Amino acid sequence: MKNESLFSLTYGMYAIGVTDGMKPSACIVNTVTQAANQPNMLTISMNRRNYSYECIRRNGLFTVSVLSEDTSGAVIGALGFNSGRNGNKLDNIRYKMLREGVPVIKENSCCWFLCKAVDSMETPTHTVFLAEILAGSDKTVGKPMTYEYYHRVIKGNAPKSAPTYQEPTPDLSGNDGESFICRVCRYVYDDPITPFEELPEDWVCPICGAPKSAFQRKGNTK
Amino acid sequence: MKNESLFSLTYGMYAIGVTDGMKPSACIVNTVTQAANQPNMLTISMNRRNYSYECIRRNGLFTVSVLSEDTSGAVIGALGFNSGRNGNKLDNIRYKMLREGVPVIKENSCCWFLCKAVDSMETPTHTVFLAEILAGSDKTVGKPMTYEYYHRVIKGNAPKSAPTYQEPTPDLSGNDGESFICRVCRYVYDDPITPFEELPEDWVCPICGAPKSAFQRKGNTK
């Protein structure tokens, strides 16, 4: 079996809002799935090294904000490629605190759900939480972003902690020597007008915010 | 919260192949999600009244065939709106038996995985299985079908046993009196050329195979 086959499974893009009891935080997952409808329940899979995992383990409550196609890659990068342990991930993110103390993300998200974990199953690396949906937004706006859209249009990838992450096979095809790849999130810069070298030194990766120095020429494995 | 918000979660379309030990069978689910990558594991949610549920409980093995946009609605209907208890659902379906005794569906599917359930969690109606992926096809072909595509293009709906099913709100909008809806799968017939009444008596629903008598005029709740 080729691991790439797993890329044919279909996912959406979601921000998971959590709290450690002191400050709110959030992360990005693509593995939100409805598990039952009476009552409404869902599952998410989360890496046990993630800060959001610790928060859910601590108090059980979390939110799911459904990202739309209008949610920017920078928002996904800020929440998906940084850890809530290192400062406040929500500093530059629009969000609303629910009275239950967990945040919902307002960056063009379609709708949100407030969830309470009621059970879990362990894999060697990730925990699958089963949660009851306690409440949600009254309206749904915009078109939900699929992971396929995020990958194809926004040119984003899954972080290494995601259950769907697969070690990339070296891609030397179509490498004209002018494409640069971010070592953090694998975003590929190949703008035909401005060569990578001519970008200003304070330019950062539009997906994960990594500095210019985090990029390497595509196809160069060193 | 409006239950319709749950429709903004993104899913694919999958055939789950099972065996009761005597004969192979299969059903359709949209809730397949990768749960871990070392080893590769996935979760599926299944109604405990489903025949396929009993089969997985009995021997643990099942397959996931990823349906493509070229998989016909009739295949989805045959597997999704009938029970394996009543005859052989695979009679008119192209499939291949794996040596492990479970079938993979060859109706334009993109790829397949052989899975073994290793754990489960219970909701009041559905069971979430955690399964290890033991093997899979070596190549992936075609474009995976999303549930959104199935609903928008093929005009199919979820069966009542699906974890994502929601009781439809009566839809009287745009009812010109010439649209007929299937009471089994809610497929809407509104062909502008051939009125429903003029269809031959042996015509069947293109999604679930129900007879003409299973249709009622849209907007008529009796």
CSV table of C-alpha atoms in Angstrom, one decimal:
chain,number,residue,atom,x,y,z
A,1,MET,CA,0.0,0.0,0.0
A,2,LYS,CA,1.1,3.5,-0.8
A,3,ASN,CA,0.5,6.0,2.1
A,4,GLU,CA,-0.5,8.6,-0.5
A,5,SER,CA,-3.8,6.6,-0.8
A,6,LEU,CA,-4.8,8.1,2.5
A,7,PHE,CA,-4.9,11.5,0.8
A,8,SER,CA,-8.0,10.4,-1.0
A,9,LEU,CA,-10.0,10.6,2.3
A,10,THR,CA,-12.0,13.8,2.4
A,11,TYR,CA,-11.8,16.3,5.3
A,12,GLY,CA,-12.8,19.8,6.2
A,13,MET,CA,-10.8,22.5,8.1
A,14,TYR,CA,-11.6,23.4,11.6
A,15,ALA,CA,-10.3,25.5,14.5
A,16,ILE,CA,-10.6,23.8,17.9
A,17,GLY,CA,-11.0,26.4,20.7
A,18,VAL,CA,-9.7,25.4,24.2
A,19,THR,CA,-8.7,26.9,27.5
A,20,ASP,CA,-6.1,25.9,30.0
A,21,GLY,CA,-8.2,27.6,32.7
A,22,MET,CA,-6.1,30.8,32.4
A,23,LYS,CA,-6.0,31.8,28.8
A,24,PRO,CA,-7.8,30.7,25.6
A,25,SER,CA,-6.0,29.0,22.8
A,26,ALA,CA,-6.9,27.2,19.6
A,27,CYS,CA,-5.4,24.8,17.0
A,28,ILE,CA,-6.3,23.5,13.6
A,29,VAL,CA,-7.6,20.0,12.8
A,30,ASN,CA,-9.1,18.4,9.8
A,31,THR,CA,-10.5,15.3,11.5
A,32,VAL,CA,-13.9,16.4,12.9
A,33,THR,CA,-16.6,13.8,12.2
A,34,GLN,CA,-20.2,13.5,13.4
A,35,ALA,CA,-20.6,10.2,15.3
A,36,ALA,CA,-24.3,10.3,16.2
A,37,ASN,CA,-27.4,12.4,15.8
A,38,GLN,CA,-29.5,11.6,18.9
A,39,PRO,CA,-27.9,13.4,20.6
A,40,ASN,CA,-25.5,15.1,18.2
A,41,MET,CA,-22.0,13.9,18.9
A,42,LEU,CA,-18.7,14.2,17.1
A,43,THR,CA,-15.2,12.8,17.2
A,44,ILE,CA,-11.8,14.5,16.8
A,45,SER,CA,-8.4,13.0,16.8
A,46,MET,CA,-5.6,14.9,18.5
A,47,ASN,CA,-1.9,14.3,19.0
A,48,ARG,CA,-1.1,13.9,22.7
A,49,ARG,CA,1.9,16.2,22.5
A,50,ASN,CA,-0.5,19.1,21.4
A,51,TYR,CA,-1.2,21.8,24.0
A,52,SER,CA,-4.9,21.7,23.0
A,53,TYR,CA,-4.9,18.0,23.9
A,54,GLU,CA,-3.8,18.8,27.5
A,55,CYS,CA,-6.5,21.5,27.7
A,56,ILE,CA,-9.3,19.1,26.6
A,57,ARG,CA,-8.1,16.5,29.0
A,58,ARG,CA,-8.1,19.0,31.8
A,59,ASN,CA,-11.7,20.4,31.5
A,60,GLY,CA,-13.4,18.5,28.7
A,61,LEU,CA,-14.8,21.5,27.0
A,62,PHE,CA,-13.8,22.7,23.5
A,63,THR,CA,-15.3,24.4,20.5
A,64,VAL,CA,-15.2,23.6,16.8
A,65,SER,CA,-15.3,26.5,14.4
A,66,VAL,CA,-15.9,25.5,10.8
A,67,LEU,CA,-13.4,27.4,8.6
A,68,SER,CA,-14.7,28.8,5.3
A,69,GLU,CA,-12.9,29.2,2.0
A,70,ASP,CA,-12.5,32.9,3.0
A,71,THR,CA,-10.4,32.1,6.0
A,72,SER,CA,-6.9,33.2,5.3
A,73,GLY,CA,-3.9,30.9,5.2
A,74,ALA,CA,-2.2,33.1,7.7
A,75,VAL,CA,-4.9,32.4,10.3
A,76,ILE,CA,-4.5,28.6,9.7
A,77,GLY,CA,-0.8,29.0,9.9
A,78,ALA,CA,-0.9,31.0,13.2
A,79,LEU,CA,-3.1,28.4,14.8
A,80,GLY,CA,-1.8,25.3,13.1
A,81,PHE,CA,2.0,25.7,13.1
A,82,ASN,CA,2.6,27.2,16.5
A,83,SER,CA,2.1,25.8,20.0
A,84,GLY,CA,-0.2,27.4,22.6
A,85,ARG,CA,2.6,26.8,25.1
A,86,ASN,CA,4.7,29.5,23.6
A,87,GLY,CA,2.7,32.7,24.1
A,88,ASN,CA,-0.8,33.6,23.0
A,89,LYS,CA,-1.7,32.1,19.7
A,90,LEU,CA,-4.9,34.3,19.6
A,91,ASP,CA,-3.1,37.6,19.7
A,92,ASN,CA,-3.8,38.5,16.1
A,93,ILE,CA,-6.9,36.3,15.7
A,94,ARG,CA,-10.6,37.6,15.9
A,95,TYR,CA,-12.5,35.4,18.3
A,96,LYS,CA,-15.4,35.5,20.8
A,97,MET,CA,-15.3,34.0,24.3
A,98,LEU,CA,-18.3,31.9,25.1
A,99,ARG,CA,-19.6,32.2,28.7
A,100,GLU,CA,-18.3,28.6,29.2
A,101,GLY,CA,-14.7,30.1,28.9
A,102,VAL,CA,-13.7,28.6,25.6
A,103,PRO,CA,-13.2,30.7,22.4
A,104,VAL,CA,-14.8,30.4,19.0
A,105,ILE,CA,-12.9,31.7,16.0
A,106,LYS,CA,-14.5,34.5,14.0
A,107,GLU,CA,-12.1,34.6,11.0
A,108,ASN,CA,-14.7,34.1,8.4
A,109,SER,CA,-15.8,30.8,9.9
A,110,CYS,CA,-19.1,29.3,8.8
A,111,CYS,CA,-20.5,28.3,12.2
A,112,TRP,CA,-19.4,26.8,15.5
A,113,PHE,CA,-20.2,24.1,18.0
A,114,LEU,CA,-19.6,23.9,21.8
A,115,CYS,CA,-18.6,20.4,22.7
A,116,LYS,CA,-17.9,18.3,25.9
A,117,ALA,CA,-15.7,15.3,25.7
A,118,VAL,CA,-17.5,12.2,27.1
A,119,ASP,CA,-15.2,9.4,26.1
A,120,SER,CA,-11.9,8.7,24.4
A,121,MET,CA,-9.8,6.0,22.7
A,122,GLU,CA,-6.1,5.8,22.5
A,123,THR,CA,-3.8,5.2,19.5
A,124,PRO,CA,0.0,5.0,20.0
A,125,THR,CA,0.3,8.8,19.3
A,126,HIS,CA,-3.2,10.3,19.0
A,127,THR,CA,-6.3,10.3,21.2
A,128,VAL,CA,-9.8,10.1,19.6
A,129,PHE,CA,-12.2,12.1,21.7
A,130,LEU,CA,-16.0,11.5,21.5
A,131,ALA,CA,-17.9,14.6,22.5
A,132,GLU,CA,-21.4,15.7,22.8
A,133,ILE,CA,-22.4,18.9,21.0
A,134,LEU,CA,-24.0,21.1,23.7
A,135,ALA,CA,-24.7,24.2,21.6
A,136,GLY,CA,-23.9,25.9,18.4
A,137,SER,CA,-24.4,29.0,16.3
A,138,ASP,CA,-27.8,29.7,15.0
A,139,LYS,CA,-26.7,30.5,11.4
A,140,THR,CA,-24.3,29.1,8.9
A,141,VAL,CA,-22.5,31.4,6.5
A,142,GLY,CA,-20.1,31.0,3.7
A,143,LYS,CA,-18.7,27.9,2.0
A,144,PRO,CA,-16.9,25.4,4.2
A,145,MET,CA,-13.2,25.0,3.4
A,146,THR,CA,-12.2,21.4,2.5
A,147,TYR,CA,-8.7,20.2,3.2
A,148,GLU,CA,-8.4,19.7,-0.6
A,149,TYR,CA,-9.1,23.4,-1.1
A,150,TYR,CA,-6.5,24.3,1.6
A,151,HIS,CA,-3.9,22.1,-0.1
A,152,ARG,CA,-4.7,23.0,-3.7
A,153,VAL,CA,-5.7,26.7,-3.5
A,154,ILE,CA,-4.0,28.0,-0.4
A,155,LYS,CA,-1.1,25.6,-0.9
A,156,GLY,CA,-1.0,24.6,2.8
A,157,ASN,CA,0.0,21.2,4.2
A,158,ALA,CA,-0.7,19.3,7.4
A,159,PRO,CA,1.6,19.8,10.4
A,160,LYS,CA,3.7,16.9,11.5
A,161,SER,CA,1.4,16.4,14.6
A,162,ALA,CA,-1.7,15.8,12.4
A,163,PRO,CA,-3.1,12.2,12.3
A,164,THR,CA,-3.2,12.6,8.5
A,165,TYR,CA,0.5,13.7,8.1
A,166,GLN,CA,2.6,11.6,5.8
A,167,GLU,CA,6.4,12.0,5.3
A,168,PRO,CA,6.6,13.6,1.9
A,169,THR,CA,8.4,11.8,-0.9
A,170,PRO,CA,11.2,14.0,-2.4
A,171,ASP,CA,9.6,16.0,-5.3
A,172,LEU,CA,12.1,16.9,-8.0
A,173,SER,CA,9.5,17.1,-10.7
A,174,GLY,CA,9.0,20.5,-12.4
A,175,ASN,CA,11.7,22.0,-10.4
A,176,ASP,CA,13.0,24.9,-12.4
A,177,GLY,CA,15.4,26.0,-9.6
A,178,GLU,CA,13.3,29.0,-8.8
A,179,SER,CA,10.8,27.4,-6.4
A,180,PHE,CA,11.5,27.6,-2.6
A,181,ILE,CA,9.8,25.4,0.0
A,182,CYS,CA,9.1,26.3,3.7
A,183,ARG,CA,10.8,23.7,5.9
A,184,VAL,CA,8.1,24.3,8.6
A,185,CYS,CA,4.9,23.9,6.7
A,186,ARG,CA,6.0,22.9,3.2
A,187,TYR,CA,4.4,25.9,1.5
A,188,VAL,CA,6.0,26.4,-2.0
A,189,TYR,CA,6.9,29.9,-3.1
A,190,ASP,CA,7.0,30.0,-6.9
A,191,ASP,CA,5.7,33.5,-7.8
A,192,PRO,CA,6.6,34.0,-11.5
A,193,ILE,CA,7.0,37.8,-11.1
A,194,THR,CA,9.1,38.3,-7.9
A,195,PRO,CA,12.0,35.8,-7.5
A,196,PHE,CA,12.4,34.5,-4.0
A,197,GLU,CA,15.8,36.2,-3.6
A,198,GLU,CA,14.2,39.6,-4.2
A,199,LEU,CA,11.7,39.3,-1.4
A,200,PRO,CA,12.4,41.7,1.5
A,201,GLU,CA,14.3,40.3,4.4
A,202,ASP,CA,11.3,40.7,6.8
A,203,TRP,CA,9.1,38.7,4.5
A,204,VAL,CA,7.5,35.7,6.2
A,205,CYS,CA,5.8,32.5,5.0
A,206,PRO,CA,2.1,33.4,4.3
A,207,ILE,CA,1.0,30.1,5.8
A,208,CYS,CA,3.0,29.6,9.0
A,209,GLY,CA,4.8,32.9,9.5
A,210,ALA,CA,8.3,31.3,9.4
A,211,PRO,CA,11.1,33.7,8.4
A,212,LYS,CA,12.7,33.7,4.9
A,213,SER,CA,15.6,31.8,6.3
A,214,ALA,CA,13.3,28.8,6.9
A,215,PHE,CA,13.0,28.3,3.1
A,216,GLN,CA,15.2,26.1,0.9
A,217,ARG,CA,15.3,25.7,-2.8
A,218,LYS,CA,12.8,23.0,-3.8
A,219,GLY,CA,14.4,19.7,-4.7
A,220,ASN,CA,17.4,20.5,-2.5
A,221,THR,CA,17.2,18.0,0.3
A,222,LYS,CA,20.0,19.5,2.4
B,1,MET,CA,-28.4,25.8,17.4
B,2,LYS,CA,-29.8,24.7,14.1
B,3,ASN,CA,-29.1,21.1,13.2
B,4,GLU,CA,-28.4,22.2,9.6
B,5,SER,CA,-25.1,23.7,10.8
B,6,LEU,CA,-23.9,20.1,11.0
B,7,PHE,CA,-24.1,20.0,7.2
B,8,SER,CA,-21.1,22.3,7.0
B,9,LEU,CA,-18.9,19.4,8.2
B,10,THR,CA,-17.1,17.9,5.2
B,11,TYR,CA,-17.1,14.2,4.4
B,12,GLY,CA,-16.2,11.8,1.6
B,13,MET,CA,-18.2,8.8,0.4
B,14,TYR,CA,-17.0,5.3,1.1
B,15,ALA,CA,-18.2,1.7,0.7
B,16,ILE,CA,-17.5,-0.5,3.7
B,17,GLY,CA,-17.0,-4.2,2.7
B,18,VAL,CA,-17.8,-6.8,5.3
B,19,THR,CA,-18.6,-10.5,5.7
B,20,ASP,CA,-20.9,-12.5,8.0
B,21,GLY,CA,-18.6,-15.5,7.5
B,22,MET,CA,-20.9,-16.9,4.8
B,23,LYS,CA,-21.4,-14.2,2.2
B,24,PRO,CA,-19.8,-10.7,1.6
B,25,SER,CA,-21.8,-7.5,1.9
B,26,ALA,CA,-21.2,-3.8,1.9
B,27,CYS,CA,-22.7,-0.5,3.0
B,28,ILE,CA,-22.1,3.2,2.4
B,29,VAL,CA,-20.8,5.6,5.1
B,30,ASN,CA,-19.4,9.1,4.9
B,31,THR,CA,-17.7,9.1,8.3
B,32,VAL,CA,-14.3,7.6,7.6
B,33,THR,CA,-11.5,9.6,9.3
B,34,GLN,CA,-7.8,8.9,9.8
B,35,ALA,CA,-7.0,8.8,13.5
B,36,ALA,CA,-3.2,8.1,13.6
B,37,ASN,CA,-0.3,7.7,11.2
B,38,GLN,CA,2.1,5.5,13.1
B,39,PRO,CA,0.6,3.0,12.5
B,40,ASN,CA,-2.1,4.2,10.1
B,41,MET,CA,-5.5,4.0,11.8
B,42,LEU,CA,-8.9,5.2,11.1
B,43,THR,CA,-12.3,5.6,12.7
B,44,ILE,CA,-15.8,4.9,11.3
B,45,SER,CA,-19.2,5.4,13.0
B,46,MET,CA,-21.8,2.8,12.4
B,47,ASN,CA,-25.5,2.4,13.5
B,48,ARG,CA,-25.8,-0.7,15.7
B,49,ARG,CA,-28.9,-1.7,13.8
B,50,ASN,CA,-26.9,-2.0,10.5
B,51,TYR,CA,-26.1,-5.5,9.3
B,52,SER,CA,-22.6,-4.3,8.6
B,53,TYR,CA,-22.2,-3.4,12.2
B,54,GLU,CA,-23.0,-7.0,13.3
B,55,CYS,CA,-20.4,-8.3,10.7
B,56,ILE,CA,-17.6,-6.0,12.0
B,57,ARG,CA,-18.5,-7.0,15.6
B,58,ARG,CA,-18.3,-10.6,14.7
B,59,ASN,CA,-14.9,-10.8,13.0
B,60,GLY,CA,-13.3,-7.3,13.2
B,61,LEU,CA,-12.3,-7.2,9.5
B,62,PHE,CA,-13.7,-4.7,7.0
B,63,THR,CA,-12.6,-2.8,3.9
B,64,VAL,CA,-12.9,0.9,3.0
B,65,SER,CA,-13.3,1.6,-0.7
B,66,VAL,CA,-13.0,5.3,-1.5
B,67,LEU,CA,-15.8,6.1,-4.0
B,68,SER,CA,-14.9,8.5,-6.9
B,69,GLU,CA,-17.1,11.1,-8.6
B,70,ASP,CA,-17.6,8.5,-11.4
B,71,THR,CA,-19.3,6.0,-9.0
B,72,SER,CA,-23.0,5.9,-10.0
B,73,GLY,CA,-25.8,6.9,-7.7
B,74,ALA,CA,-27.4,3.5,-8.3
B,75,VAL,CA,-24.4,1.8,-6.8
B,76,ILE,CA,-24.6,4.1,-3.7
B,77,GLY,CA,-28.3,3.4,-3.5
B,78,ALA,CA,-28.0,-0.3,-3.8
B,79,LEU,CA,-25.5,-0.4,-1.0
B,80,GLY,CA,-26.8,2.5,1.1
B,81,PHE,CA,-30.5,2.1,1.1
B,82,ASN,CA,-30.9,-1.7,1.4
B,83,SER,CA,-30.0,-4.1,4.2
B,84,GLY,CA,-27.6,-7.0,3.8
B,85,ARG,CA,-30.1,-9.1,5.8
B,86,ASN,CA,-32.5,-9.1,2.9
B,87,GLY,CA,-30.6,-11.0,0.1
B,88,ASN,CA,-27.3,-10.2,-1.5
B,89,LYS,CA,-26.6,-6.5,-1.9
B,90,LEU,CA,-23.6,-7.3,-4.1
B,91,ASP,CA,-25.6,-9.1,-6.8
B,92,ASN,CA,-25.2,-6.3,-9.4
B,93,ILE,CA,-22.1,-4.7,-8.0
B,94,ARG,CA,-18.5,-5.2,-9.3
B,95,TYR,CA,-16.3,-6.3,-6.4
B,96,LYS,CA,-13.1,-8.2,-5.6
B,97,MET,CA,-12.8,-10.6,-2.7
B,98,LEU,CA,-9.6,-10.2,-0.7
B,99,ARG,CA,-8.0,-13.4,0.5
B,100,GLU,CA,-9.0,-12.3,4.0
B,101,GLY,CA,-12.6,-12.9,3.0
B,102,VAL,CA,-13.9,-9.3,2.8
B,103,PRO,CA,-14.9,-7.6,-0.5
B,104,VAL,CA,-13.6,-4.4,-2.0
B,105,ILE,CA,-15.9,-2.4,-4.3
B,106,LYS,CA,-14.6,-1.9,-7.9
B,107,GLU,CA,-17.3,0.5,-9.0
B,108,ASN,CA,-14.9,3.3,-10.1
B,109,SER,CA,-13.5,3.5,-6.6
B,110,CYS,CA,-10.2,5.4,-6.1
B,111,CYS,CA,-8.5,3.0,-3.8
B,112,TRP,CA,-9.2,0.7,-0.9
B,113,PHE,CA,-7.9,-0.2,2.6
B,114,LEU,CA,-8.2,-3.4,4.6
B,115,CYS,CA,-8.9,-2.7,8.2
B,116,LYS,CA,-9.1,-4.5,11.5
B,117,ALA,CA,-11.1,-3.0,14.4
B,118,VAL,CA,-9.0,-2.8,17.5
B,119,ASP,CA,-11.2,-0.7,19.8
B,120,SER,CA,-14.7,1.0,19.9
B,121,MET,CA,-16.7,3.7,21.7
B,122,GLU,CA,-20.5,3.7,22.2
B,123,THR,CA,-23.0,6.5,21.6
B,124,PRO,CA,-26.7,5.8,22.3
B,125,THR,CA,-27.3,4.7,18.7
B,126,HIS,CA,-23.9,4.4,16.9
B,127,THR,CA,-20.6,2.7,17.6
B,128,VAL,CA,-17.3,4.4,16.7
B,129,PHE,CA,-14.8,1.8,15.6
B,130,LEU,CA,-11.1,2.4,15.8
B,131,ALA,CA,-9.3,0.3,13.2
B,132,GLU,CA,-5.7,-0.4,12.1
B,133,ILE,CA,-5.1,-0.2,8.4
B,134,LEU,CA,-3.5,-3.6,7.5
B,135,ALA,CA,-3.1,-3.1,3.8
B,136,GLY,CA,-4.3,-1.1,0.8
B,137,SER,CA,-4.3,-0.7,-2.9
B,138,ASP,CA,-1.0,0.3,-4.5
B,139,LYS,CA,-2.5,3.0,-6.7
B,140,THR,CA,-5.1,5.7,-6.5
B,141,VAL,CA,-7.2,6.6,-9.5
B,142,GLY,CA,-9.9,9.2,-10.1
B,143,LYS,CA,-11.3,12.0,-8.0
B,144,PRO,CA,-12.7,11.1,-4.6
B,145,MET,CA,-16.4,11.8,-4.3
B,146,THR,CA,-17.3,14.2,-1.5
B,147,TYR,CA,-20.7,14.0,0.3
B,148,GLU,CA,-21.3,17.5,-1.0
B,149,TYR,CA,-20.8,16.3,-4.6
B,150,TYR,CA,-23.2,13.3,-3.9
B,151,HIS,CA,-25.8,15.7,-2.5
B,152,ARG,CA,-25.4,18.5,-5.1
B,153,VAL,CA,-24.7,16.6,-8.3
B,154,ILE,CA,-26.1,13.1,-7.8
B,155,LYS,CA,-28.9,14.6,-5.6
B,156,GLY,CA,-28.6,11.8,-3.1
B,157,ASN,CA,-29.2,12.0,0.7
B,158,ALA,CA,-28.1,10.2,3.8
B,159,PRO,CA,-30.1,7.2,4.9
B,160,LYS,CA,-31.9,7.5,8.3
B,161,SER,CA,-29.3,5.2,9.9
B,162,ALA,CA,-26.4,7.5,9.2
B,163,PRO,CA,-24.8,9.4,12.1
B,164,THR,CA,-25.1,12.6,9.9
B,165,TYR,CA,-28.8,12.2,9.2
B,166,GLN,CA,-31.1,15.1,10.2
B,167,GLU,CA,-34.9,15.1,10.0
B,168,PRO,CA,-35.6,17.3,7.0
B,169,THR,CA,-37.6,20.5,7.4
B,170,PRO,CA,-40.6,20.5,5.1
B,171,ASP,CA,-39.5,22.2,1.9
B,172,LEU,CA,-42.4,23.9,0.1
B,173,SER,CA,-40.2,26.4,-1.7
B,174,GLY,CA,-40.0,26.3,-5.5
B,175,ASN,CA,-42.7,23.6,-5.6
B,176,ASP,CA,-44.4,23.9,-8.9
B,177,GLY,CA,-46.4,20.7,-8.3
B,178,GLU,CA,-44.4,18.8,-10.8
B,179,SER,CA,-41.6,17.6,-8.6
B,180,PHE,CA,-41.9,14.2,-6.9
B,181,ILE,CA,-39.8,13.0,-4.0
B,182,CYS,CA,-38.7,9.5,-3.1
B,183,ARG,CA,-40.0,8.6,0.4
B,184,VAL,CA,-37.1,6.1,0.8
B,185,CYS,CA,-34.0,8.2,-0.1
B,186,ARG,CA,-35.5,11.7,-0.7
B,187,TYR,CA,-34.3,11.9,-4.3
B,188,VAL,CA,-36.2,14.6,-6.1
B,189,TYR,CA,-37.5,13.9,-9.7
B,190,ASP,CA,-38.0,17.1,-11.5
B,191,ASP,CA,-37.1,16.4,-15.1
B,192,PRO,CA,-38.4,19.3,-17.2
B,193,ILE,CA,-38.9,17.1,-20.3
B,194,THR,CA,-40.7,13.9,-19.0
B,195,PRO,CA,-43.4,14.5,-16.4
B,196,PHE,CA,-43.3,12.0,-13.5
B,197,GLU,CA,-46.7,10.6,-14.5
B,198,GLU,CA,-45.4,9.7,-17.9
B,199,LEU,CA,-42.5,7.5,-16.7
B,200,PRO,CA,-43.1,3.8,-17.4
B,201,GLU,CA,-44.6,1.8,-14.5
B,202,ASP,CA,-41.4,-0.3,-14.1
B,203,TRP,CA,-39.3,2.9,-13.6
B,204,VAL,CA,-37.3,2.9,-10.4
B,205,CYS,CA,-35.6,5.5,-8.3
B,206,PRO,CA,-32.1,6.1,-9.8
B,207,ILE,CA,-30.6,6.4,-6.3
B,208,CYS,CA,-32.2,3.7,-4.1
B,209,GLY,CA,-34.1,1.5,-6.6
B,210,ALA,CA,-37.5,2.1,-5.0
B,211,PRO,CA,-40.6,1.7,-7.2
B,212,LYS,CA,-42.5,4.6,-8.7
B,213,SER,CA,-45.2,4.1,-6.0
B,214,ALA,CA,-42.6,5.1,-3.4
B,215,PHE,CA,-42.7,8.7,-4.7
B,216,GLN,CA,-45.0,11.4,-3.6
B,217,ARG,CA,-45.6,14.9,-4.9
B,218,LYS,CA,-43.1,17.3,-3.3
B,219,GLY,CA,-44.5,19.5,-0.7
B,220,ASN,CA,-47.3,17.0,0.0
B,221,THR,CA,-46.6,15.7,3.5
B,222,LYS,CA,-49.2,12.9,3.4
